[in-house]
Amino acid sequence: MNIFFKATTTLTIAAFAAVLIMFSKGLSHTGPYVLAFFVLFAISLCASSKTKSFAYTALIFGAAAMALYYPAFFISYGNFKYATLIIPLIQLIMFGMGTSMHYHDFLGVLKSPRGIIIGVVSHFMIMPLLGYSIATLSVKLTGMPAEIAAGIVLIGCCPNGMASNVVSYLAKANLALSVTITSISTMLSPVLTPFLMNLLAGPLIKIDPWLMVADIFKMVMIPIALGLLLSSVAKGRASGLKRIMPLLSMAGIICIIIIITAAGRESLLKVGLLLAVLVLLHNIGGYLLGFWSAKAFGMEERDCRTIAIEVGMQNGGMAAGLAKGMGKIATLGLAPVIFSTFMNITGSLLASYWHKKTPAVAPEATLQGSAGQ
């Protein structure tokens, strides 16, 4: 560790100590020290390749804390509402997702469809039904507001996010299978997400499925198509754009988290801890049920890891955008924001754990794996 990271680590400890000292004077006094702690902690994590992947998660926590402490700065500027930026930011993220795709990603479906079918079907069955069960029980047993609980169903009905591909790569899973499942589930989302949301969340909140279809095309399908077109036409000439788009996407996600956290601060303070527990159960339940559903179909461990990750990780940005389109960003949008935050943590931990354990079948297996041949 060089002198710079030694200094930031020391400052991180000092900031944490300051948080504890100022906490005795009241939570409102800890704001600047909490923000300093998360920023310094994120920098310190970059000192080691083993902890570097957690730096982005630390920044997400810092962003959420900033919005909770100083919400007025992130709600509006004059007559301009920052929530207006959510849709363009999601379009930017989806465009970035499109630039990382290629039509070759979809050819695997024709060559060996079994693992892809299991992955996509498991995703659109497990997460929506698990989200519905958790949301329904939370309303009946804890009295959670229906609109906030419906956000758990919403995140469950959305497709996978690109983060699942990164986690699959780090976890020594089947990256080709991961990319293909993500791509196919995203392509199916204009039909399946509104249908499932209307079916499962209808008792909790009024749903306009056709509005959701229009929003998904506007936010997701068109930007991805443009990114995919650029990727196919430009080929190697767009390498610079492909390097910068992940950074812009990460910055966009942080901005979305700040805006939604600020807008929903009051609701979040009332049900934040309970909602965090429920969302964490949803996320971890997706990993477990996804893994064992693949096991039940006799798939090799490498592909089981992939499907676990693809089932458990969701497109939180899309869910937040749909909540914005319905005019319920401060209630319906809370669960997607918390899910996205925890998903980064659990995904990083899962990738770290599996990275140390070599899968039972050699990595040179095909897209489907030996079980699909």
Short mmCIF file of C-alpha atoms in Angstrom, two decimals:
data_model
loop_
_atom_site.label_atom_id
_atom_site.label_comp_id
_atom_site.label_asym_id
_atom_site.label_seq_id
_atom_site.Cartn_x
_atom_site.Cartn_y
_atom_site.Cartn_z
CA MET A 1 0.00 0.00 0.00
CA ASN A 2 1.56 3.33 -1.05
CA ILE A 3 1.59 6.48 1.02
CA PHE A 4 -1.55 7.90 -0.65
CA PHE A 5 -3.73 4.94 0.31
CA LYS A 6 -2.17 4.85 3.78
CA ALA A 7 -3.20 8.47 4.20
CA THR A 8 -6.76 7.88 2.95
CA THR A 9 -7.12 4.84 5.23
CA THR A 10 -6.02 6.94 8.20
CA LEU A 11 -8.47 9.69 7.22
CA THR A 12 -11.23 7.09 6.82
CA ILE A 13 -10.70 5.92 10.40
CA ALA A 14 -10.62 9.54 11.57
CA ALA A 15 -13.89 10.30 9.75
CA PHE A 16 -15.56 7.26 11.29
CA ALA A 17 -14.39 8.35 14.74
CA ALA A 18 -15.80 11.82 14.05
CA VAL A 19 -19.16 10.25 13.14
CA LEU A 20 -19.26 8.42 16.47
CA ILE A 21 -18.29 11.56 18.41
CA MET A 22 -20.80 13.84 16.65
CA PHE A 23 -23.55 11.23 16.95
CA SER A 24 -23.68 12.00 20.69
CA LYS A 25 -24.76 15.54 19.76
CA GLY A 26 -27.51 14.33 17.45
CA LEU A 27 -27.82 12.55 14.11
CA SER A 28 -28.21 15.80 12.19
CA HIS A 29 -24.66 16.83 13.14
CA THR A 30 -23.04 13.77 11.54
CA GLY A 31 -23.82 14.57 7.88
CA PRO A 32 -20.46 15.96 6.65
CA TYR A 33 -18.50 13.28 8.51
CA VAL A 34 -20.66 10.45 7.14
CA LEU A 35 -20.13 11.74 3.59
CA ALA A 36 -16.39 12.11 4.17
CA PHE A 37 -16.23 8.58 5.56
CA PHE A 38 -17.89 6.95 2.53
CA VAL A 39 -15.82 8.89 -0.01
CA LEU A 40 -12.54 8.17 1.80
CA PHE A 41 -13.58 4.55 2.36
CA ALA A 42 -14.26 4.14 -1.38
CA ILE A 43 -10.79 5.51 -2.19
CA SER A 44 -9.17 3.25 0.41
CA LEU A 45 -10.87 0.17 -1.05
CA CYS A 46 -9.09 0.84 -4.35
CA ALA A 47 -5.77 0.05 -2.68
CA SER A 48 -6.25 -3.69 -3.20
CA SER A 49 -7.54 -5.67 -6.18
CA LYS A 50 -9.48 -7.84 -3.71
CA THR A 51 -11.50 -4.89 -2.36
CA LYS A 52 -11.55 -2.58 -5.38
CA SER A 53 -14.90 -3.93 -6.60
CA PHE A 54 -16.56 -2.68 -3.38
CA ALA A 55 -15.52 0.96 -3.97
CA TYR A 56 -18.54 1.69 -6.18
CA THR A 57 -20.86 0.26 -3.52
CA ALA A 58 -19.31 2.58 -0.92
CA LEU A 59 -19.97 5.53 -3.24
CA ILE A 60 -23.60 4.42 -3.62
CA PHE A 61 -24.02 4.42 0.17
CA GLY A 62 -22.41 7.85 0.29
CA ALA A 63 -24.77 9.14 -2.40
CA ALA A 64 -27.81 7.80 -0.55
CA ALA A 65 -26.59 9.30 2.73
CA MET A 66 -26.07 12.67 1.04
CA ALA A 67 -29.64 12.64 -0.27
CA LEU A 68 -31.00 11.71 3.17
CA TYR A 69 -29.06 14.45 4.97
CA TYR A 70 -29.56 17.19 2.39
CA PRO A 71 -32.69 16.31 0.36
CA ALA A 72 -33.55 19.92 -0.55
CA PHE A 73 -30.48 20.15 -2.80
CA PHE A 74 -31.60 17.17 -4.92
CA ILE A 75 -35.34 17.71 -5.35
CA SER A 76 -35.45 20.84 -7.49
CA TYR A 77 -33.60 23.93 -8.64
CA GLY A 78 -36.08 26.76 -8.97
CA ASN A 79 -38.95 25.38 -11.04
CA PHE A 80 -36.88 22.53 -12.45
CA LYS A 81 -37.53 19.14 -10.82
CA TYR A 82 -34.49 16.86 -10.81
CA ALA A 83 -36.82 13.85 -11.16
CA THR A 84 -37.14 14.97 -14.81
CA LEU A 85 -33.57 13.72 -15.32
CA ILE A 86 -34.39 10.11 -14.38
CA ILE A 87 -35.70 9.06 -17.80
CA PRO A 88 -32.77 10.57 -19.78
CA LEU A 89 -30.29 8.99 -17.35
CA ILE A 90 -31.90 5.57 -17.78
CA GLN A 91 -31.82 6.02 -21.56
CA LEU A 92 -28.10 6.79 -21.30
CA ILE A 93 -27.54 3.64 -19.21
CA MET A 94 -29.54 1.49 -21.63
CA PHE A 95 -27.64 2.97 -24.59
CA GLY A 96 -24.44 1.93 -22.84
CA MET A 97 -25.88 -1.55 -22.39
CA GLY A 98 -26.60 -1.67 -26.13
CA THR A 99 -23.04 -0.69 -27.07
CA SER A 100 -21.76 -3.68 -25.07
CA MET A 101 -24.00 -6.08 -27.00
CA HIS A 102 -23.61 -7.70 -30.41
CA TYR A 103 -25.96 -9.71 -32.55
CA HIS A 104 -23.68 -12.70 -31.89
CA ASP A 105 -24.99 -12.65 -28.30
CA PHE A 106 -28.34 -13.87 -29.59
CA LEU A 107 -27.00 -16.66 -31.82
CA GLY A 108 -26.47 -18.87 -28.77
CA VAL A 109 -30.24 -19.30 -28.53
CA LEU A 110 -30.25 -21.17 -31.86
CA LYS A 111 -27.20 -23.27 -31.02
CA SER A 112 -28.08 -24.44 -27.54
CA PRO A 113 -31.28 -23.00 -26.06
CA ARG A 114 -31.80 -25.18 -22.97
CA GLY A 115 -29.82 -23.15 -20.44
CA ILE A 116 -31.16 -19.87 -21.82
CA ILE A 117 -34.75 -21.05 -21.60
CA ILE A 118 -34.23 -22.29 -18.02
CA GLY A 119 -32.55 -19.00 -17.08
CA VAL A 120 -35.17 -16.70 -18.61
CA VAL A 121 -38.16 -18.72 -17.38
CA SER A 122 -36.67 -19.01 -13.88
CA HIS A 123 -36.03 -15.28 -13.81
CA PHE A 124 -39.56 -14.27 -14.81
CA MET A 125 -41.14 -16.83 -12.48
CA ILE A 126 -39.05 -16.71 -9.32
CA MET A 127 -38.50 -12.97 -8.84
CA PRO A 128 -42.07 -11.78 -9.60
CA LEU A 129 -43.69 -14.49 -7.43
CA LEU A 130 -41.17 -14.04 -4.62
CA GLY A 131 -41.66 -10.27 -4.76
CA TYR A 132 -45.45 -10.68 -4.72
CA SER A 133 -45.29 -13.00 -1.69
CA ILE A 134 -43.00 -10.65 0.25
CA ALA A 135 -45.05 -7.55 -0.65
CA THR A 136 -48.40 -9.13 0.20
CA LEU A 137 -47.19 -10.42 3.57
CA SER A 138 -45.58 -7.07 4.41
CA VAL A 139 -48.87 -5.24 3.81
CA LYS A 140 -50.91 -7.74 5.83
CA LEU A 141 -48.50 -8.33 8.71
CA THR A 142 -46.69 -5.03 9.12
CA GLY A 143 -49.09 -2.51 7.60
CA MET A 144 -46.57 -1.30 5.03
CA PRO A 145 -48.17 1.18 2.58
CA ALA A 146 -49.37 -0.67 -0.52
CA GLU A 147 -47.59 1.66 -2.97
CA ILE A 148 -44.23 1.10 -1.27
CA ALA A 149 -44.79 -2.68 -1.10
CA ALA A 150 -45.74 -2.71 -4.79
CA GLY A 151 -42.21 -1.50 -5.53
CA ILE A 152 -40.94 -4.93 -4.42
CA VAL A 153 -43.19 -6.54 -7.04
CA LEU A 154 -42.01 -3.99 -9.63
CA ILE A 155 -38.32 -4.77 -9.18
CA GLY A 156 -39.16 -8.48 -9.35
CA CYS A 157 -40.97 -8.08 -12.67
CA CYS A 158 -38.07 -6.30 -14.39
CA PRO A 159 -35.39 -8.03 -16.50
CA ASN A 160 -31.73 -8.53 -15.56
CA GLY A 161 -29.27 -5.67 -15.47
CA MET A 162 -25.80 -5.51 -17.00
CA ALA A 163 -24.30 -5.77 -13.50
CA SER A 164 -25.15 -9.48 -13.58
CA ASN A 165 -22.73 -9.96 -16.49
CA VAL A 166 -19.86 -8.40 -14.54
CA VAL A 167 -20.64 -10.54 -11.48
CA SER A 168 -20.86 -13.68 -13.65
CA TYR A 169 -17.44 -12.95 -15.08
CA LEU A 170 -15.89 -12.44 -11.63
CA ALA A 171 -17.67 -15.52 -10.23
CA LYS A 172 -16.17 -17.80 -12.93
CA ALA A 173 -19.67 -18.48 -14.22
CA ASN A 174 -20.71 -18.87 -17.87
CA LEU A 175 -20.34 -15.30 -19.18
CA ALA A 176 -21.74 -16.09 -22.65
CA LEU A 177 -24.84 -17.62 -21.07
CA SER A 178 -25.15 -14.61 -18.73
CA VAL A 179 -25.00 -12.06 -21.55
CA THR A 180 -27.53 -14.00 -23.60
CA ILE A 181 -30.03 -14.39 -20.74
CA THR A 182 -29.72 -10.66 -19.97
CA SER A 183 -30.27 -9.78 -23.62
CA ILE A 184 -33.26 -12.09 -24.10
CA SER A 185 -34.95 -11.08 -20.83
CA THR A 186 -34.55 -7.40 -21.78
CA MET A 187 -36.06 -8.03 -25.21
CA LEU A 188 -39.03 -9.80 -23.59
CA SER A 189 -39.58 -7.11 -20.95
CA PRO A 190 -42.01 -4.93 -22.98
CA VAL A 191 -44.46 -7.84 -22.87
CA LEU A 192 -43.69 -9.70 -19.65
CA THR A 193 -42.99 -6.81 -17.25
CA PRO A 194 -46.34 -4.98 -17.75
CA PHE A 195 -48.26 -8.28 -17.83
CA LEU A 196 -46.70 -9.58 -14.60
CA MET A 197 -46.94 -6.21 -12.87
CA ASN A 198 -50.64 -5.89 -13.74
CA LEU A 199 -51.32 -9.48 -12.66
CA LEU A 200 -49.42 -9.42 -9.35
CA ALA A 201 -49.42 -5.79 -8.23
CA GLY A 202 -52.96 -4.99 -9.41
CA PRO A 203 -54.42 -5.59 -5.91
CA LEU A 204 -51.86 -3.17 -4.40
CA ILE A 205 -51.78 -0.31 -6.89
CA LYS A 206 -53.53 0.82 -10.07
CA ILE A 207 -51.53 -0.32 -13.09
CA ASP A 208 -51.76 0.89 -16.69
CA PRO A 209 -49.95 -1.91 -18.57
CA TRP A 210 -50.04 -0.09 -21.92
CA LEU A 211 -48.36 2.95 -20.38
CA MET A 212 -45.68 0.62 -19.04
CA VAL A 213 -45.18 -0.88 -22.50
CA ALA A 214 -44.71 2.61 -23.96
CA ASP A 215 -42.31 3.58 -21.17
CA ILE A 216 -40.22 0.43 -21.63
CA PHE A 217 -39.87 1.06 -25.37
CA LYS A 218 -38.96 4.70 -24.73
CA MET A 219 -36.53 4.05 -21.87
CA VAL A 220 -35.08 0.66 -22.73
CA MET A 221 -35.72 -0.78 -26.17
CA ILE A 222 -34.97 2.26 -28.35
CA PRO A 223 -31.72 3.26 -26.54
CA ILE A 224 -30.51 -0.37 -26.53
CA ALA A 225 -31.33 -0.70 -30.24
CA LEU A 226 -29.35 2.48 -31.00
CA GLY A 227 -26.42 1.24 -28.91
CA LEU A 228 -26.55 -2.18 -30.57
CA LEU A 229 -26.68 -0.54 -34.00
CA LEU A 230 -23.66 1.61 -33.18
CA SER A 231 -21.80 -1.44 -31.85
CA SER A 232 -22.53 -3.41 -35.04
CA VAL A 233 -21.78 -0.59 -37.52
CA ALA A 234 -18.79 1.02 -35.82
CA LYS A 235 -17.20 -2.27 -34.70
CA GLY A 236 -13.66 -1.54 -33.43
CA ARG A 237 -13.96 2.21 -34.13
CA ALA A 238 -16.24 2.66 -31.09
CA SER A 239 -13.76 1.23 -28.58
CA GLY A 240 -13.36 4.59 -26.85
CA LEU A 241 -17.12 4.92 -26.39
CA LYS A 242 -17.34 1.38 -25.00
CA ARG A 243 -14.69 2.25 -22.41
CA ILE A 244 -16.40 5.42 -21.24
CA MET A 245 -20.02 4.18 -21.29
CA PRO A 246 -19.67 1.92 -18.19
CA LEU A 247 -18.33 4.91 -16.24
CA LEU A 248 -21.19 7.11 -17.45
CA SER A 249 -23.67 4.35 -16.58
CA MET A 250 -22.31 4.06 -13.04
CA ALA A 251 -22.48 7.84 -12.63
CA GLY A 252 -26.06 7.76 -13.97
CA ILE A 253 -27.09 5.11 -11.44
CA ILE A 254 -25.65 7.17 -8.58
CA CYS A 255 -27.58 10.24 -9.78
CA ILE A 256 -30.82 8.23 -9.97
CA ILE A 257 -30.28 6.91 -6.43
CA ILE A 258 -29.70 10.43 -5.11
CA ILE A 259 -32.82 11.84 -6.80
CA ILE A 260 -35.16 9.03 -5.69
CA THR A 261 -33.75 8.90 -2.15
CA ALA A 262 -34.25 12.66 -1.77
CA ALA A 263 -37.79 12.53 -3.19
CA GLY A 264 -38.82 9.61 -0.99
CA ARG A 265 -36.93 10.62 2.15
CA GLU A 266 -39.96 10.87 4.45
CA SER A 267 -41.36 7.48 3.38
CA LEU A 268 -37.90 5.94 3.54
CA LEU A 269 -37.34 7.11 7.12
CA LYS A 270 -40.65 5.54 8.16
CA VAL A 271 -40.22 2.10 6.57
CA GLY A 272 -36.56 2.15 5.53
CA LEU A 273 -35.24 -0.58 7.83
CA LEU A 274 -38.16 -2.94 7.22
CA LEU A 275 -38.05 -2.31 3.47
CA ALA A 276 -34.30 -2.93 3.44
CA VAL A 277 -34.77 -6.31 5.16
CA LEU A 278 -37.56 -7.33 2.76
CA VAL A 279 -35.60 -6.27 -0.30
CA LEU A 280 -32.51 -8.14 0.93
CA LEU A 281 -34.63 -11.29 1.37
CA HIS A 282 -35.91 -10.82 -2.18
CA ASN A 283 -32.40 -10.48 -3.57
CA ILE A 284 -30.84 -13.40 -1.65
CA GLY A 285 -33.92 -15.56 -2.24
CA GLY A 286 -33.44 -14.99 -5.97
CA TYR A 287 -29.84 -16.24 -5.83
CA LEU A 288 -30.78 -19.36 -3.86
CA LEU A 289 -33.89 -20.31 -5.83
CA GLY A 290 -32.16 -19.55 -9.13
CA PHE A 291 -29.21 -21.79 -8.28
CA TRP A 292 -31.34 -24.71 -7.13
CA SER A 293 -33.81 -24.42 -9.99
CA ALA A 294 -30.88 -24.90 -12.37
CA LYS A 295 -29.60 -27.79 -10.24
CA ALA A 296 -33.03 -29.41 -10.45
CA PHE A 297 -32.69 -29.48 -14.25
CA GLY A 298 -29.29 -31.17 -14.00
CA MET A 299 -27.18 -28.24 -15.16
CA GLU A 300 -23.47 -28.08 -14.37
CA GLU A 301 -22.30 -25.87 -11.52
CA ARG A 302 -20.88 -23.18 -13.78
CA ASP A 303 -24.27 -22.66 -15.41
CA CYS A 304 -26.04 -22.91 -12.03
CA ARG A 305 -23.92 -20.01 -10.83
CA THR A 306 -24.89 -18.03 -13.91
CA ILE A 307 -28.62 -18.61 -13.48
CA ALA A 308 -28.42 -17.80 -9.75
CA ILE A 309 -26.86 -14.44 -10.60
CA GLU A 310 -29.25 -13.77 -13.50
CA VAL A 311 -32.28 -14.50 -11.32
CA GLY A 312 -31.11 -12.57 -8.26
CA MET A 313 -29.92 -9.38 -9.99
CA GLN A 314 -32.43 -6.97 -11.54
CA ASN A 315 -32.53 -3.84 -13.68
CA GLY A 316 -33.15 -1.33 -10.90
CA GLY A 317 -32.82 1.64 -13.25
CA MET A 318 -35.67 0.40 -15.41
CA ALA A 319 -37.85 -0.16 -12.33
CA ALA A 320 -37.12 3.36 -11.11
CA GLY A 321 -37.99 4.78 -14.52
CA LEU A 322 -41.30 2.93 -14.58
CA ALA A 323 -42.09 4.28 -11.11
CA LYS A 324 -41.33 7.78 -12.41
CA GLY A 325 -43.58 7.20 -15.43
CA MET A 326 -46.43 6.29 -13.07
CA GLY A 327 -45.85 9.44 -11.03
CA LYS A 328 -44.96 7.48 -7.88
CA ILE A 329 -41.21 7.88 -7.67
CA ALA A 330 -41.31 8.70 -3.94
CA THR A 331 -43.13 5.46 -3.02
CA LEU A 332 -43.03 2.87 -5.79
CA GLY A 333 -39.44 3.84 -6.61
CA LEU A 334 -37.99 3.20 -3.14
CA ALA A 335 -37.71 -0.60 -3.29
CA PRO A 336 -35.84 -0.55 -6.65
CA VAL A 337 -33.30 1.95 -5.25
CA ILE A 338 -32.67 -0.12 -2.11
CA PHE A 339 -32.57 -3.33 -4.17
CA SER A 340 -29.95 -1.85 -6.53
CA THR A 341 -27.80 -0.82 -3.57
CA PHE A 342 -27.93 -4.22 -1.85
CA MET A 343 -27.58 -6.04 -5.18
CA ASN A 344 -24.16 -4.45 -5.69
CA ILE A 345 -23.04 -5.60 -2.24
CA THR A 346 -24.39 -9.16 -2.38
CA GLY A 347 -23.28 -9.56 -5.99
CA SER A 348 -19.73 -8.51 -5.13
CA LEU A 349 -19.63 -10.86 -2.12
CA LEU A 350 -21.02 -13.76 -4.16
CA ALA A 351 -18.53 -13.13 -6.95
CA SER A 352 -15.66 -13.02 -4.45
CA TYR A 353 -16.79 -16.27 -2.83
CA TRP A 354 -17.24 -18.18 -6.10
CA HIS A 355 -14.08 -16.73 -7.62
CA LYS A 356 -12.07 -18.67 -5.04
CA LYS A 357 -13.91 -21.93 -5.83
CA THR A 358 -13.26 -23.54 -9.20
CA PRO A 359 -16.47 -24.88 -10.78
CA ALA A 360 -16.78 -28.67 -10.99
CA VAL A 361 -16.76 -28.55 -14.82
CA ALA A 362 -13.91 -27.03 -16.81
CA PRO A 363 -14.42 -23.41 -18.00
CA GLU A 364 -14.06 -24.38 -21.66
CA ALA A 365 -17.60 -25.79 -21.63
CA THR A 366 -19.85 -24.42 -24.32
CA LEU A 367 -22.52 -21.77 -23.84
CA GLN A 368 -24.94 -24.39 -22.65
CA GLY A 369 -22.54 -26.61 -20.77
CA SER A 370 -22.30 -30.37 -21.00
CA ALA A 371 -25.76 -30.81 -19.44
CA GLY A 372 -27.36 -29.15 -22.44
CA GLN A 373 -25.59 -31.28 -25.05
#
